[in-house]
Structures are given as structure tokens and as C-alpha cells.
Coordinates of C-alpha atoms and ligand atoms in Angstrom, one line a residue:
M11 CA 1.2 -0.4 -4.2
V12 CA 3.9 1.8 -2.7
F13 CA 6.7 0.2 -0.7
S14 CA 9.1 2.0 1.6
A15 CA 11.6 1.3 4.3
N16 CA 12.2 3.2 7.5
T17 CA 13.2 3.0 11.1
I18 CA 10.3 3.8 13.4
D19 CA 9.6 3.7 17.1
L20 CA 7.1 0.8 17.1
A21 CA 5.3 1.8 20.3
R22 CA 4.8 5.4 19.2
S23 CA 3.8 4.8 15.6
A24 CA 0.2 5.7 14.8
S25 CA 0.1 2.8 12.4
Q26 CA -3.2 1.2 11.2
C27 CA -1.5 -2.1 11.7
L28 CA 2.0 -3.3 12.9
V29 CA 3.0 -6.7 11.5
V30 CA 5.4 -8.6 13.7
G31 CA 6.7 -12.2 13.8
V32 CA 6.1 -15.2 16.0
F33 CA 8.6 -18.1 15.8
D34 CA 8.0 -21.7 16.2
G35 CA 10.0 -22.9 19.3
K36 CA 8.9 -25.5 21.8
E37 CA 6.2 -22.9 22.4
P38 CA 5.5 -20.0 20.0
E39 CA 7.9 -17.2 20.8
L40 CA 7.9 -13.5 20.0
S41 CA 10.4 -12.0 17.6
P42 CA 12.6 -9.1 18.9
S43 CA 10.2 -6.5 17.4
A44 CA 7.2 -8.3 18.9
Q45 CA 8.9 -8.3 22.3
E46 CA 9.5 -4.6 22.1
L47 CA 5.8 -4.1 21.5
D48 CA 4.9 -6.7 24.2
T49 CA 6.8 -4.7 26.8
A50 CA 5.0 -1.5 25.7
T51 CA 1.6 -3.2 26.0
G52 CA 2.3 -4.6 29.4
L53 CA 2.8 -8.2 28.1
Q54 CA -0.5 -8.3 26.2
L55 CA 1.1 -10.4 23.5
Q56 CA 2.7 -12.9 25.9
E57 CA -0.7 -13.3 27.4
I58 CA -2.2 -14.2 24.0
L59 CA 0.6 -16.7 23.4
S60 CA 0.1 -18.3 26.8
H61 CA -3.6 -18.9 25.9
G62 CA -2.3 -20.9 23.0
D63 CA -4.3 -18.7 20.5
C64 CA -1.3 -17.9 18.3
D65 CA 0.2 -20.3 15.8
A66 CA 3.7 -19.9 14.5
E67 CA 3.2 -21.8 11.3
P68 CA 4.0 -19.8 8.2
G69 CA 0.7 -18.8 6.7
S70 CA -1.1 -18.3 10.0
A71 CA -1.8 -14.8 11.3
L72 CA -3.7 -13.5 14.3
M73 CA -5.0 -9.9 14.5
V74 CA -4.8 -8.2 17.8
Y75 CA -7.2 -5.3 18.3
Q76 CA -6.9 -2.4 20.6
P77 CA -3.5 -3.1 21.9
R78 CA -2.8 -1.4 25.2
G79 CA -0.4 1.4 25.7
I80 CA 0.8 1.9 22.1
A81 CA -0.2 4.3 19.3
A82 CA -1.0 1.7 16.7
R83 CA -4.6 0.5 16.1
R84 CA -3.8 -3.1 15.6
I85 CA -1.0 -5.7 15.8
L86 CA -0.8 -8.6 13.4
L87 CA 1.0 -11.6 14.9
L88 CA 2.5 -13.4 11.9
G89 CA 3.8 -17.0 12.0
L90 CA 7.3 -17.2 10.6
G91 CA 8.0 -20.9 11.2
S92 CA 11.1 -22.2 12.9
H93 CA 13.9 -20.0 14.1
D94 CA 16.6 -22.6 13.4
D95 CA 15.5 -23.3 9.9
P96 CA 14.8 -20.0 8.3
D97 CA 13.4 -20.8 5.0
D98 CA 12.8 -18.2 2.2
L99 CA 9.6 -19.9 1.3
N100 CA 8.4 -19.4 4.9
L101 CA 8.9 -15.7 4.8
R102 CA 7.1 -15.5 1.4
K103 CA 4.2 -17.5 2.7
A104 CA 4.0 -15.4 5.8
A105 CA 4.1 -12.1 3.9
A106 CA 1.4 -13.3 1.6
A107 CA -0.8 -14.4 4.5
A108 CA -0.4 -11.0 6.1
A109 CA -1.3 -9.2 2.9
K110 CA -4.5 -11.3 2.6
V111 CA -5.6 -10.6 6.2
L112 CA -4.9 -6.9 5.8
E113 CA -6.9 -6.8 2.6
K114 CA -9.8 -8.6 4.2
C115 CA -9.8 -6.1 7.1
R116 CA -9.8 -3.3 4.6
I117 CA -6.6 -1.8 5.9
R118 CA -4.9 0.6 3.5
S119 CA -1.4 0.8 5.0
A120 CA 0.7 -1.3 7.3
E121 CA 4.2 -1.5 8.8
F122 CA 5.9 -4.8 8.5
A123 CA 8.6 -5.4 11.2
I124 CA 9.5 -8.9 10.2
L125 CA 13.1 -8.4 9.0
D126 CA 14.5 -8.0 12.5
T127 CA 16.1 -11.4 12.7
V128 CA 17.4 -11.4 9.1
Q129 CA 21.2 -11.3 8.6
D130 CA 22.6 -8.0 7.1
D131 CA 23.7 -9.6 3.9
E132 CA 20.3 -11.3 3.4
C133 CA 18.3 -8.1 3.8
T134 CA 18.1 -7.3 0.1
R135 CA 17.0 -10.7 -0.9
Q136 CA 14.4 -11.0 1.9
A137 CA 13.0 -7.6 1.3
R138 CA 12.6 -8.6 -2.3
N139 CA 10.9 -11.8 -1.3
I140 CA 8.4 -9.9 0.9
V141 CA 7.6 -7.4 -1.9
E142 CA 7.1 -10.2 -4.5
A143 CA 4.9 -12.2 -2.1
I144 CA 2.7 -9.3 -1.3
E145 CA 2.4 -8.3 -5.0
E146 CA 1.6 -11.9 -5.8
T147 CA -1.5 -11.8 -3.6
A148 CA -2.7 -8.6 -5.4
Y149 CA -2.6 -10.0 -8.9
L150 CA -6.0 -10.0 -10.6
Y151 CA -6.9 -11.2 -14.0
Q152 CA -9.6 -8.8 -15.4
E153 CA -8.8 -8.6 -19.1
T154 CA -11.7 -10.6 -20.4
K155 CA -14.3 -10.1 -17.6
S156 CA -17.1 -7.6 -18.2
I157 CA -17.6 -7.1 -14.5
K158 CA -14.4 -5.7 -13.0
Q159 CA -13.4 -6.4 -9.4
P160 CA -12.9 -3.4 -7.1
K161 CA -9.4 -2.2 -6.7
R162 CA -7.3 -3.5 -3.8
R163 CA -7.3 -1.3 -0.7
L164 CA -4.0 -2.2 0.7
S165 CA -1.8 0.4 -1.0
K166 CA 1.1 1.3 1.3
V167 CA 3.5 -1.1 2.9
R168 CA 6.4 0.1 5.0
L169 CA 9.2 -2.3 5.9
V170 CA 10.6 -1.4 9.4
A171 CA 14.2 -2.1 10.2
S172 CA 17.2 -0.6 12.0
R173 CA 19.0 2.2 10.2
D174 CA 22.0 0.2 9.1
K175 CA 19.8 -2.2 7.1
L176 CA 17.7 0.4 5.3
S177 CA 19.8 0.8 2.2
A178 CA 20.0 -2.9 1.6
I179 CA 16.3 -3.2 2.1
R180 CA 15.5 -0.3 -0.2
L181 CA 17.5 -2.1 -2.9
G182 CA 15.5 -5.3 -2.3
I183 CA 12.3 -3.3 -2.6
K184 CA 13.4 -1.8 -5.9
Q185 CA 14.2 -5.3 -7.2
G186 CA 11.0 -6.8 -5.9
V187 CA 8.9 -4.1 -7.5
A188 CA 10.6 -4.5 -10.9
I189 CA 10.4 -8.3 -10.8
S190 CA 6.7 -8.2 -9.8
H191 CA 6.0 -6.0 -12.8
G192 CA 7.6 -8.6 -15.0
V193 CA 5.7 -11.4 -13.3
A194 CA 2.4 -9.7 -13.6
F195 CA 2.9 -8.9 -17.2
A196 CA 3.9 -12.5 -18.0
K197 CA 0.8 -13.7 -16.1
T198 CA -1.5 -11.5 -18.0
I199 CA -0.4 -12.3 -21.5
S200 CA -0.3 -16.0 -20.5
N201 CA -3.8 -16.0 -19.1
L202 CA -5.2 -14.4 -22.3
P203 CA -7.0 -16.9 -24.5
G204 CA -5.6 -18.2 -27.8
N205 CA -8.1 -16.2 -29.9
I206 CA -6.7 -13.0 -28.5
C207 CA -3.1 -13.8 -27.7
T208 CA -1.9 -14.8 -31.1
P209 CA 1.6 -14.5 -32.6
R210 CA 0.7 -11.2 -34.0
Y211 CA -0.6 -10.1 -30.6
L212 CA 2.6 -11.1 -28.9
A213 CA 4.5 -9.1 -31.6
K214 CA 2.4 -6.1 -30.8
Q215 CA 3.1 -6.4 -27.1
A216 CA 6.8 -6.5 -27.9
K217 CA 6.5 -3.3 -30.0
Q218 CA 4.8 -1.7 -27.0
L219 CA 7.7 -2.6 -24.8
Q220 CA 9.9 -0.7 -27.2
K221 CA 8.0 2.4 -26.2
S222 CA 7.4 1.7 -22.5
H223 CA 10.7 0.1 -21.6
G224 CA 13.2 1.3 -24.2
L225 CA 13.7 -2.2 -25.7
K226 CA 14.7 -2.4 -29.4
T227 CA 12.0 -4.7 -31.0
T228 CA 12.3 -6.4 -34.3
V229 CA 9.6 -8.7 -35.7
L230 CA 10.3 -11.1 -38.5
D231 CA 7.3 -12.3 -40.6
E232 CA 7.1 -15.6 -42.4
K233 CA 8.6 -14.3 -45.6
Q234 CA 11.7 -13.1 -43.7
M235 CA 11.9 -16.4 -41.9
K236 CA 11.7 -18.2 -45.2
A237 CA 14.7 -16.2 -46.4
L238 CA 16.6 -17.4 -43.3
K239 CA 15.6 -21.0 -44.2
M240 CA 13.7 -21.6 -40.9
G241 CA 12.1 -24.6 -42.4
S242 CA 11.4 -26.3 -39.1
L243 CA 9.7 -23.3 -37.5
L244 CA 7.6 -22.6 -40.6
S245 CA 6.5 -26.2 -40.9
V246 CA 4.6 -25.8 -37.6
S247 CA 2.8 -22.6 -38.6
R248 CA 1.9 -23.9 -42.0
G249 CA -1.1 -25.7 -40.5
S250 CA -2.5 -22.5 -38.9
R251 CA -4.3 -19.5 -40.3
E252 CA -2.4 -17.2 -37.9
P253 CA 1.0 -16.4 -39.4
A254 CA 4.1 -17.1 -37.3
R255 CA 6.3 -14.4 -36.0
L256 CA 9.9 -14.3 -34.7
I257 CA 10.0 -11.6 -32.1
I258 CA 13.3 -10.2 -31.0
M259 CA 13.7 -7.7 -28.1
E260 CA 17.0 -6.2 -27.2
Y261 CA 17.8 -4.5 -23.9
S262 CA 21.2 -2.8 -24.0
G263 CA 22.3 -1.8 -20.6
G264 CA 25.9 -2.9 -21.0
A265 CA 28.9 -1.8 -23.0
E266 CA 28.5 -2.1 -26.7
D267 CA 31.0 -4.9 -27.0
Q268 CA 29.7 -6.9 -24.1
P269 CA 28.4 -10.3 -25.3
P270 CA 24.7 -10.5 -24.5
I271 CA 22.7 -13.1 -22.5
V272 CA 20.1 -14.5 -24.9
L273 CA 16.8 -15.7 -23.6
V274 CA 14.7 -17.8 -26.1
G275 CA 11.1 -18.5 -25.1
K276 CA 8.6 -20.8 -26.6
G277 CA 5.7 -18.7 -27.8
L278 CA 3.2 -21.4 -29.0
T279 CA 0.0 -19.5 -28.6
F280 CA -2.2 -22.6 -28.9
D281 CA -1.1 -26.2 -29.1
A282 CA -3.8 -28.6 -30.3
G283 CA -1.1 -31.1 -31.2
G284 CA -1.6 -30.8 -35.0
I285 CA -2.4 -34.0 -36.9
S286 CA -1.2 -35.9 -33.8
I287 CA -4.1 -34.2 -32.1
K288 CA -4.3 -34.0 -28.3
P289 CA -7.3 -35.5 -26.3
A290 CA -10.0 -32.9 -25.5
A291 CA -9.6 -33.0 -21.7
A292 CA -7.9 -29.8 -20.5
M293 CA -6.9 -28.8 -24.0
D294 CA -7.8 -25.2 -23.1
E295 CA -4.7 -25.2 -21.0
M296 CA -2.6 -25.3 -24.1
K297 CA -3.2 -21.6 -24.4
Y298 CA -0.4 -21.6 -21.8
D299 CA 2.1 -23.0 -24.3
M300 CA 3.5 -19.5 -24.8
C301 CA 4.5 -19.1 -21.1
G302 CA 8.2 -19.5 -21.9
G303 CA 7.9 -16.6 -24.3
A304 CA 6.0 -14.7 -21.6
S305 CA 8.8 -15.2 -19.1
V306 CA 11.2 -13.6 -21.6
Y307 CA 9.0 -10.5 -21.7
G308 CA 8.9 -10.5 -17.9
A309 CA 12.6 -10.9 -17.4
L310 CA 13.3 -8.1 -19.9
I311 CA 10.8 -5.8 -18.1
A312 CA 12.7 -6.5 -14.8
A313 CA 16.1 -6.0 -16.4
S314 CA 15.1 -2.7 -17.9
E315 CA 13.3 -1.3 -14.8
L316 CA 16.4 -2.1 -12.8
N317 CA 18.7 -0.6 -15.4
L318 CA 21.0 -3.6 -15.2
P319 CA 24.4 -2.9 -16.7
L320 CA 24.0 -5.9 -19.1
N321 CA 23.0 -6.7 -22.6
V322 CA 20.0 -9.1 -22.9
V323 CA 18.4 -10.3 -26.1
G324 CA 15.0 -11.9 -26.0
I325 CA 13.9 -14.2 -28.9
V326 CA 10.4 -15.5 -29.0
P327 CA 9.4 -17.8 -31.9
S328 CA 5.7 -17.7 -32.0
S329 CA 3.2 -19.9 -33.8
E330 CA 0.0 -22.0 -33.4
N331 CA 0.0 -25.8 -33.7
L332 CA -3.3 -26.9 -35.3
P333 CA -4.5 -29.7 -37.5
D334 CA -5.2 -28.7 -41.1
G335 CA -4.7 -29.9 -44.7
A336 CA -1.4 -28.0 -44.9
A337 CA -0.2 -29.1 -41.4
N338 CA 2.8 -31.3 -40.7
K339 CA 2.1 -35.0 -41.1
P340 CA 3.8 -37.8 -39.1
G341 CA 6.7 -38.9 -41.3
D342 CA 7.2 -35.5 -42.9
I343 CA 10.8 -34.4 -43.1
V344 CA 11.8 -30.7 -42.8
T345 CA 15.1 -28.9 -43.1
S346 CA 16.0 -26.6 -40.2
M347 CA 17.9 -23.3 -40.5
A348 CA 21.0 -25.1 -39.2
G349 CA 20.8 -27.5 -42.2
K350 CA 19.9 -30.5 -40.2
T351 CA 17.0 -32.5 -41.5
I352 CA 14.2 -33.6 -39.0
E353 CA 11.8 -36.4 -39.3
I354 CA 8.5 -35.3 -37.6
L355 CA 7.2 -38.5 -36.1
N356 CA 4.8 -36.7 -33.8
T357 CA 3.4 -33.3 -34.8
D358 CA 2.7 -32.6 -31.1
A359 CA 6.4 -32.4 -30.4
E360 CA 6.3 -29.0 -32.1
G361 CA 8.0 -26.8 -29.4
R362 CA 11.4 -28.2 -30.3
L363 CA 10.7 -27.6 -34.0
I364 CA 10.2 -23.9 -33.5
L365 CA 12.9 -23.5 -30.8
C366 CA 15.6 -25.2 -32.9
D367 CA 15.5 -22.5 -35.5
A368 CA 15.4 -19.7 -32.9
L369 CA 18.5 -21.3 -31.2
T370 CA 20.3 -21.2 -34.5
Y371 CA 19.3 -17.6 -35.0
A372 CA 20.7 -16.8 -31.6
E373 CA 24.2 -17.6 -32.8
R374 CA 24.5 -14.3 -34.6
Y375 CA 24.7 -12.5 -31.2
Q376 CA 27.8 -14.4 -30.2
P377 CA 26.1 -14.7 -26.8
A378 CA 27.8 -15.1 -23.4
A379 CA 25.1 -17.7 -22.8
V380 CA 21.7 -18.8 -24.1
V381 CA 18.9 -19.9 -21.9
D382 CA 15.7 -21.2 -23.5
I383 CA 12.5 -21.5 -21.6
A384 CA 9.6 -23.7 -22.8
T385 CA 6.5 -25.6 -21.7
L386 CA 8.2 -28.4 -23.6
T387 CA 7.1 -31.8 -22.3
G388 CA 4.2 -33.4 -20.3
A389 CA 6.9 -35.8 -19.2
C390 CA 8.6 -33.1 -17.1
I391 CA 5.4 -32.9 -15.0
I392 CA 5.7 -36.7 -14.4
A393 CA 9.4 -36.3 -13.4
L394 CA 9.2 -33.2 -11.2
G395 CA 5.6 -32.4 -10.6
H396 CA 4.6 -28.7 -10.1
H397 CA 7.4 -27.7 -7.8
A398 CA 10.5 -27.4 -9.8
S399 CA 11.3 -26.6 -13.4
G400 CA 13.5 -29.0 -15.3
L401 CA 17.0 -27.7 -16.0
F402 CA 19.3 -29.0 -18.7
S403 CA 22.6 -27.6 -19.8
N404 CA 25.8 -28.2 -21.7
C405 CA 27.8 -26.1 -19.2
E406 CA 28.3 -27.0 -15.5
K407 CA 28.9 -23.4 -14.4
L408 CA 25.8 -22.1 -16.1
A409 CA 23.7 -24.9 -14.7
E410 CA 25.0 -24.1 -11.1
E411 CA 24.3 -20.4 -11.6
L412 CA 20.7 -21.0 -12.7
L413 CA 20.0 -23.5 -9.9
A414 CA 21.3 -21.0 -7.4
A415 CA 19.3 -18.2 -8.9
G416 CA 16.1 -20.4 -8.6
Q417 CA 16.9 -21.3 -5.0
A418 CA 17.4 -17.6 -4.1
A419 CA 14.3 -16.5 -5.9
G420 CA 12.0 -19.1 -4.5
D421 CA 11.5 -20.3 -8.0
R422 CA 13.4 -23.6 -8.1
A423 CA 14.7 -25.7 -10.8
W424 CA 16.2 -29.2 -10.7
R425 CA 18.8 -30.6 -13.1
L426 CA 18.4 -33.6 -15.4
P427 CA 21.1 -35.0 -17.7
T428 CA 21.6 -34.5 -21.5
W429 CA 24.0 -37.5 -22.1
N430 CA 24.6 -39.0 -25.5
D431 CA 22.9 -42.1 -24.4
Y432 CA 19.7 -40.2 -24.6
T433 CA 20.5 -38.3 -27.8
R434 CA 20.8 -41.7 -29.5
Q435 CA 17.1 -42.2 -28.9
L436 CA 16.5 -39.5 -31.5
K437 CA 18.1 -41.5 -34.4
S438 CA 16.0 -41.6 -37.6
N439 CA 16.4 -43.9 -40.6
F440 CA 15.4 -41.1 -42.9
A441 CA 16.6 -37.8 -41.5
D442 CA 19.5 -36.5 -39.4
L443 CA 17.2 -36.5 -36.4
A444 CA 13.8 -37.5 -35.3
N445 CA 11.7 -35.1 -33.3
I446 CA 10.7 -37.7 -30.7
G447 CA 12.8 -40.2 -28.7
G448 CA 10.3 -42.8 -27.6
R449 CA 8.3 -43.1 -24.4
S450 CA 11.2 -43.1 -21.9
A451 CA 12.8 -40.0 -20.6
G452 CA 10.6 -37.7 -22.7
S453 CA 11.9 -34.4 -21.1
V454 CA 15.5 -35.5 -21.5
T455 CA 15.3 -36.5 -25.2
A456 CA 13.4 -33.2 -25.9
A457 CA 16.3 -31.3 -24.2
C458 CA 18.9 -33.4 -26.2
F459 CA 17.1 -32.5 -29.4
L460 CA 17.6 -28.8 -28.5
Q461 CA 21.1 -29.4 -27.5
E462 CA 22.0 -30.5 -31.0
F463 CA 21.2 -26.9 -32.1
A464 CA 23.1 -25.2 -29.2
Q465 CA 26.6 -26.5 -29.8
N466 CA 28.2 -23.2 -30.5
Y467 CA 27.6 -21.5 -27.2
K468 CA 26.9 -22.1 -23.5
W469 CA 23.3 -23.2 -23.3
A470 CA 20.7 -24.1 -20.7
H471 CA 17.1 -25.1 -21.1
L472 CA 14.3 -24.8 -18.6
D473 CA 11.3 -27.0 -19.1
I474 CA 8.5 -25.2 -17.3
A475 CA 5.6 -27.5 -18.3
G476 CA 4.8 -28.1 -14.6
T477 CA 5.5 -24.7 -13.1
A478 CA 4.2 -22.1 -15.6
W479 CA 0.5 -22.4 -14.6
K480 CA -1.9 -23.9 -12.0
S481 CA -4.7 -26.2 -13.2
G482 CA -8.2 -26.9 -11.9
H483 CA -10.1 -24.6 -9.6
A484 CA -7.2 -22.2 -9.2
K485 CA -6.3 -22.2 -13.0
M486 CA -4.0 -19.2 -13.5
A487 CA -0.5 -18.5 -14.8
T488 CA 2.2 -18.3 -12.2
G489 CA 4.6 -16.0 -13.9
R490 CA 7.4 -18.5 -13.3
P491 CA 10.3 -18.5 -14.1
V492 CA 10.5 -14.7 -14.2
P493 CA 11.9 -14.6 -10.7
L494 CA 14.6 -17.1 -11.5
L495 CA 15.6 -15.4 -14.7
S496 CA 15.6 -12.0 -13.0
E497 CA 17.8 -13.2 -10.2
F498 CA 20.1 -14.8 -12.8
L499 CA 20.4 -11.5 -14.6
I500 CA 20.9 -9.5 -11.4
G501 CA 23.7 -11.9 -10.5
R502 CA 25.3 -11.6 -14.0
S503 CA 25.2 -7.8 -13.7
E504 CA 27.0 -7.9 -10.4
N505 CA 29.9 -9.9 -11.9
A506 CA 29.7 -8.6 -15.5
D507 CA 32.8 -10.5 -16.6
A508 CA 31.8 -13.9 -15.2
Ligands
BES624 N1 3.2 -28.1 -25.0 C1 3.3 -29.5 -25.0 C2 3.9 -30.0 -23.6 C3 2.9 -29.9 -22.4 C4 1.9 -30.8 -22.3 C5 3.1 -29.0 -21.5 C6 1.0 -30.7 -21.2 C7 2.3 -28.9 -20.4 C8 1.2 -29.8 -20.2 C9 4.3 -30.0 -26.0 O1 4.2 -29.4 -27.2 C10 3.9 -31.5 -26.3 O2 2.8 -31.7 -26.8 N2 4.8 -32.4 -26.0 C11 4.5 -33.8 -26.2 C12 5.8 -34.4 -26.7 C13 5.6 -35.8 -27.1 C14 4.7 -35.9 -28.3 C15 6.9 -36.4 -27.4 C16 4.1 -34.3 -24.8 O3 4.7 -33.9 -23.8 O4 3.2 -35.2 -24.8
MN625 MN1 2.7 -30.2 -28.5
ZN626 ZN1 3.6 -27.5 -27.2

């Protein structure tokens, strides 16, 4: 897909399709660009509105054929929602709806004139939103199908705006394209089944990103992790025939002495629960237990394609969690790299066991901040459903920054506490720490467990159990929270000394 931005004369453009907005007022009302076209067509659009045929709800779209008196073949009237309450999600929904209609009508190129009411300082972000939403509709998982779907026809989208807005919009397009690449990559490795996407497969992908995106990739095998005393991580992979890997990817866009942002992503390529085995229903979805790791790949792809003046390190601890004679047993006690002993009361709480050693490993980078991303707890779905990721942090400023990034990127998170009251639930009679904290506040106690290993830097944790994929009929990875992380990194690169 090729995106561009230009100023054009709407009435004279020989476009295959001009996309313009309709707002939700008392009655649906035409946006300024739509009004311009309406005048040229001799009020053809007003007439359609007066018949009540056009809906201004975001997500609705009405194709107008053979418009009078203009050079374009078609006009697509696109619902943009309420004028007074311009919501980013509305614009995304509308852009996605337009892309779907255009594709159905086999249209190859279109001009979108839907940024005409957007404030100047919002143009970059909204152009990015539009690009991401259109790319989202184009994602196709094909990797393990023998019959491939035909390629998408819609291949050229031009964003139309006044001259003074073009450079801001072009920047938004560039960002939207880079983020979409990251999102699509994350989706694809997440959608792959556990028998293909193993820890070694993820390591291979990381090596490939060294070539394609100039990252510096290092992969530690079990022997090297043993030398580092990563007893907690290795206890999880002991029950699996696939060897664990610690995957490290470095993007160096900043000055050599600039402390990096470290992203740590859970890369559990299949979580059967171990000896505390999970019930059979929907267990296939536990191939998605590496989505946190996938989002780290995605964010690094976006950062490198945007050449952000920033240093970013991605760390992905990767393992399977299966039942086996050598697997962890409830009651087993292991020693983490940090030296803390852990009583494993439930082998299904394995994410924190592999993450804690990766968090300790992160200390060597003397990071500006560490953000870990994990499909950590089913309890997070109970708390927040599938709309927001859970956010936890030991630093107010970092938490605010991530919440704002999620809001701006249409990839929201919501904060939950990590108070000592909850950490106390992790007390063990036999070790420094138990790996579960009882039935109540499961997401919080999981985060508190991680926080114990993140005391030497500014840290945040995103629990993406409810947001990383969709279940049921539309089962598919979402690529979240790549947009949030990318927005966060873009923000950091704009105030490099924040
Ligand atoms: N990967 C799961 C969490 C999960 C479950 C994410 C379902 C998305 C959907 C994690 O490893 C896990 O099993 N957590 C347990 C923790 C419990 C044993 C304290 C859970 O949530 O049940
Ligand atoms: Mn588990
Ligand atoms: Zn898991």
C-alpha cells in the first residue's frame, strides 16, 4: 500500500473515489470538503442527506455513483460521528470502514479528504491513525494455509489536505506505515502455531531482524543462562523438549552514552500450564502466550524504520511450559538470578518465573526505564475485559507517560496498584517469595511479584492477557500493544532527556 498526501482540487480530480466526511448533528451534516463537492455537484449530496439515506455513525459509509459535474467517478460519504466529540477511535473506525467498502468495490486508488476539520497540531497523529486503520483491514494471515487469498486491490491512498498541513500529515503517514509494519509482524509471529513458533524460531526471527532492520541480536542458550544463574527461567523450560532462549535485540539510534529504554516481552511459545495443567477448552489460544515478546519485535521494527534518535533494547525470554517428568512440581523451590528463592505453588504461574530473570538481566543496561509486556494473568481479563491492557508501575511519571501514549495511539491501558498490601500475599513459609498470591487480585499480585525484581530502575508492566488477541470466530492476534509502545518511543525521542 502506498500512502501520499497532497492538495487537490476536489471537483476537478479524476479520482476513482473521493472519500469525504459526514458529521452527526441534529441531522447528518456535510464536512467542509463534502460541502465543496456538494456545490460542484449542484447539491446532489444534500439531496441524498435529505432523503435520510446517509448515516453519520462511525463505521457507516454510503457510495455515491456518477456524481454530477465533477471529474471523480464516485464519492464515498463516510460517517465520522459527532462534531463536538471528535474521538480518535471514531476516525479509525471510519477509515477502516472506508477501506473495506473500497476493497469490496474493487477500487485500486482513492483520495481521502477527511482531515479537513482536524486541528493543525493533531494532523500528524490523525494521519497516523488513518494509515494504521487502513493497514489493519488489509492484514491477512496466510502462513499456514495451502490456498492463498488473492492480493488486496486497494493499493494507493492519498490523504487530501490544505498545503499548510501537508508536512505534518506526511510525518504521520511515515509513522503510521512503520507502526503498521511492526503490528503486522507481531500479528504474524503470534498467529503461528506452537509447533512452528518455538523459542528457537523466535531467535531465528530476531537474527533476521539484525539483517533487515540493523538490530544487533544476541541469543543466549540454556548453557549460557545457566552460567548467569537464571534458575527461575530454566526451571520452566526443564519440562519441555524445546530448549529455552534469551533473545536480546539492540536498536542504537541514540548517542552511545544515552541510557536505553529496555522492553522485556514474555515469549512463552506454548503454555499448557505444566503440572498444574490447564483445562482443555481453548487451550490452543495459549500459543498466544508469546504476544508480549512479539510486541517487542514490533516496537523495535517501528523504532528502526523511523530512525528514532533513541537506544532501545528488547529482551525476550522464550520457553514452553509443558507437563513432563522433569517439569516444575508444586512446592518446588528455585533460585532466581537475583538470588531470591521462589516457591512454585502453581506451575501455571510461569510467566513471572521467566520474566523475573529477564528483569534482573536488564539491570546491566543501566536503563532509563524498563517496560515489560506479558500475557500474564487471566485475572486481568476479569478486571479490564478486552478493551484496556493492565498497567502497573513503580514510577508515577512513567505510568502517566504510558497511559497517555496508549490514549493517543488508540491502544489504551488502565492503571492498577502495586501496593505492599498486595505484595504481602506472596509470602512463603519456605522461600523468599511464592509465585502466586491467592485468588484475589491475581493481576496485581503477579505485577507485585515482578516489581520485586525491578527495584533498581524505573519500571512498568503491561498485562496484555485481554488485549493481545481476539477469541472465537474472529480468532486472531491484534498486534497490541505495538501502537502504544511505538507512541511511547516516539514521545521519548522527541524529549530525549526526559
Ligand atoms: N498465560 C497465562 C495467562 C493467561 C490465561 C492469559 C488466559 C490469557 C488468557 C499465565 O501463564 C497463567 O496461566 N496465569 C495463571 C496464574 C495463576 C495460576 C495464578 C492464570 O491467570 O490463571
Ligand atoms: Mn500459565
Ligand atoms: Zn503463561
